[in-house]
Short mmCIF file of N, CA and C in Angstrom, two decimals:
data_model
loop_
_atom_site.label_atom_id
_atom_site.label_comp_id
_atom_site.label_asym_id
_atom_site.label_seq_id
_atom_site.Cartn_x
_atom_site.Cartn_y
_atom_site.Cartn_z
N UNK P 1 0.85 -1.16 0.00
CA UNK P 1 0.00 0.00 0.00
C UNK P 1 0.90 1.23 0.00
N UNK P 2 0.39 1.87 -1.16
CA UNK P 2 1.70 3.35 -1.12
C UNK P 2 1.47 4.29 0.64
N UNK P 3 2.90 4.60 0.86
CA UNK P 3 2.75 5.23 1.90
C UNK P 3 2.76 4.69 3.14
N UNK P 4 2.48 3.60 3.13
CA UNK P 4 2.18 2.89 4.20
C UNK P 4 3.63 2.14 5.22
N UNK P 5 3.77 2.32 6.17
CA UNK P 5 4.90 1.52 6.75
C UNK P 5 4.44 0.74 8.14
N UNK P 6 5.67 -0.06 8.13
CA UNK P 6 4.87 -0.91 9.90
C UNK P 6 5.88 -0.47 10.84
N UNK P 7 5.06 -0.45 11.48
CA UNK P 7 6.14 0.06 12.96
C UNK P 7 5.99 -1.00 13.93
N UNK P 8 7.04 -1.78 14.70
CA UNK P 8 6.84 -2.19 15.73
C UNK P 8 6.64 -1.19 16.96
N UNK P 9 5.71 -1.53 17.90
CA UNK P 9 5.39 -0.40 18.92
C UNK P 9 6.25 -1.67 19.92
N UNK P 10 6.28 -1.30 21.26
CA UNK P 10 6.63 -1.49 22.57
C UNK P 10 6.44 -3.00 22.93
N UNK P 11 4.91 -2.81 22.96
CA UNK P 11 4.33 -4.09 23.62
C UNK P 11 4.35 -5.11 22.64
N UNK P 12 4.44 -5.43 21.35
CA UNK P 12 5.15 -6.40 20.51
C UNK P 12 6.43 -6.73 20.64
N UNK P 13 7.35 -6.23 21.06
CA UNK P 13 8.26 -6.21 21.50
C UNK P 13 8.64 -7.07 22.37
N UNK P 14 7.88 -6.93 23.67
CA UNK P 14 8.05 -7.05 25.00
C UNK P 14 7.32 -8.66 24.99
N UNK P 15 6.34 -8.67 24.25
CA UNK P 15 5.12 -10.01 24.21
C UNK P 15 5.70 -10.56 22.98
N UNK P 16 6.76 -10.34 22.47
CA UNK P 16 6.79 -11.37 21.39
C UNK P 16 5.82 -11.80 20.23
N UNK P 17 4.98 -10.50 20.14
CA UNK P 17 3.85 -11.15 19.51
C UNK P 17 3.78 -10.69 18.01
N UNK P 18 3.07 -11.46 16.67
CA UNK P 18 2.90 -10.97 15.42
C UNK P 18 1.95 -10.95 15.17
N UNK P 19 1.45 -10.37 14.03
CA UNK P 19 0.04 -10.22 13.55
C UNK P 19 -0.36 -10.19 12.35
N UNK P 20 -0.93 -11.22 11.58
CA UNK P 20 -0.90 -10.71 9.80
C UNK P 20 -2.76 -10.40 9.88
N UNK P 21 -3.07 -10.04 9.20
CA UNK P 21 -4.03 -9.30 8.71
C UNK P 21 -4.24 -8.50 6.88
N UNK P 22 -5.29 -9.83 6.64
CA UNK P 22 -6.29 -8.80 5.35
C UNK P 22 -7.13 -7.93 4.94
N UNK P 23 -6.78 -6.67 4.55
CA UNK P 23 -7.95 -5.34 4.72
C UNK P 23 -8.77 -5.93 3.68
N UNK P 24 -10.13 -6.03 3.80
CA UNK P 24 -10.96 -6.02 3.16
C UNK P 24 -11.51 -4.41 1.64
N UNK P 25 -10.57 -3.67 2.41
CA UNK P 25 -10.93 -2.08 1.91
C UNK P 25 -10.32 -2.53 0.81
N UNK P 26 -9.11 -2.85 0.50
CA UNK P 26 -7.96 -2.25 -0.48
C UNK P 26 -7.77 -3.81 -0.88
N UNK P 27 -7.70 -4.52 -0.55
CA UNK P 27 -7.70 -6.07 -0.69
C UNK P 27 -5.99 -6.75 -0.80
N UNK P 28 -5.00 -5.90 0.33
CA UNK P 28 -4.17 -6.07 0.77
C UNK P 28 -3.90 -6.99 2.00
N UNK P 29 -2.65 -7.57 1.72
CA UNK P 29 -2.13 -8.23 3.12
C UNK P 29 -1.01 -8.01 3.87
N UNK P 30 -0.93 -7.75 5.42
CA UNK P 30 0.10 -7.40 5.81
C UNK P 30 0.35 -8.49 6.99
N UNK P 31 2.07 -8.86 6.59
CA UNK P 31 2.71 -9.40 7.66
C UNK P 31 3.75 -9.45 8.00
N UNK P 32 4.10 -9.24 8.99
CA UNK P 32 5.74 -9.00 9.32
C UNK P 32 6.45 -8.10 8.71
N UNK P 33 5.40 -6.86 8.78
CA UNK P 33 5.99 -5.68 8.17
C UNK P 33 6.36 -5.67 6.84
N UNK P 34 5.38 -6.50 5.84
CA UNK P 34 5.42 -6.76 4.73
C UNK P 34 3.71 -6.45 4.14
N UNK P 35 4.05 -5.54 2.95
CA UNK P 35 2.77 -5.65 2.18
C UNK P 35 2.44 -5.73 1.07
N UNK P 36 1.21 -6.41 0.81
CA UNK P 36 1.37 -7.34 -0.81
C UNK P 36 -0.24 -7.22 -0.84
N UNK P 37 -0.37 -6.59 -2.23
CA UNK P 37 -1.66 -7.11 -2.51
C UNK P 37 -2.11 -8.56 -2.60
N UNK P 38 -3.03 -8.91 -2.47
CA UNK P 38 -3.58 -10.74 -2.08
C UNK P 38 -4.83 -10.87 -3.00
N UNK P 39 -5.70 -10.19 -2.64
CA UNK P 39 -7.12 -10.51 -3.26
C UNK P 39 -8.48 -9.17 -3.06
N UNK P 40 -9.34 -10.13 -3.99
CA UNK P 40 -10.70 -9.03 -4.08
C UNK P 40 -10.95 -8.07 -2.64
N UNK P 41 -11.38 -7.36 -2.79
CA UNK P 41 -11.88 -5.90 -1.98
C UNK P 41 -13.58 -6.90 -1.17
N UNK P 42 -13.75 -6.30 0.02
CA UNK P 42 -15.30 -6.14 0.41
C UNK P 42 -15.90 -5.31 1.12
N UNK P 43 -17.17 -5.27 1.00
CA UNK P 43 -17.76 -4.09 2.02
C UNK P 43 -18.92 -4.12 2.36
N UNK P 44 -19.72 -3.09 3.06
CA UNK P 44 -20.52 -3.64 3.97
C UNK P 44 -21.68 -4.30 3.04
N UNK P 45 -22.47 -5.33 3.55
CA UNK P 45 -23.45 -6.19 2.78
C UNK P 45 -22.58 -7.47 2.18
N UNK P 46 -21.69 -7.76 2.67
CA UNK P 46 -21.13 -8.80 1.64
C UNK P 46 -20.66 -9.85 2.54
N UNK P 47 -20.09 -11.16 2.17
CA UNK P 47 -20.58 -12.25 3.40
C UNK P 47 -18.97 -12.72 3.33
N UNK P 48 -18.83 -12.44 4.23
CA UNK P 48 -17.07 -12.91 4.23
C UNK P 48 -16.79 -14.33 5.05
N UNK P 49 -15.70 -14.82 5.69
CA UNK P 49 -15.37 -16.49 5.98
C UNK P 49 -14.13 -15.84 6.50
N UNK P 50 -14.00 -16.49 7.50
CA UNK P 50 -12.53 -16.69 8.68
C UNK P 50 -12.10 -18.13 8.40
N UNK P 51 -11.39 -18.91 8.30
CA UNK P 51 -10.41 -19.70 8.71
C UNK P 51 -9.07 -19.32 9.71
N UNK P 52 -9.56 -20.15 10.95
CA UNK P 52 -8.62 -20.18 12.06
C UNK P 52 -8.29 -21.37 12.30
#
């Protein structure tokens, strides 16, 4: 995503913790301070699916 950067804050840090995440807006994916478009866009009215 133009413009866009990741910052580790504090408490990731401290907790060891990561996080990837797909915006539905822009139909980008970010992980590990990496970003890549992935797939189709959605919005409200539209029926989305989690796999965990």
């Amino acid at each position: 995503m133009p413009g866009s950067t990741y910052v580790e804050d504090q408490e990731n840090k401290e907790n060891k913790s990561w996080g990837c995440a797909y915006h539905g807006d822009d139909g980008h994916f970010f992980c590990s301070g990496s970003v890549k478009p992935y797939g189709p866009t959605y919005t409200a009215g539209d029926t989305i699916g989690c796999y965990l």
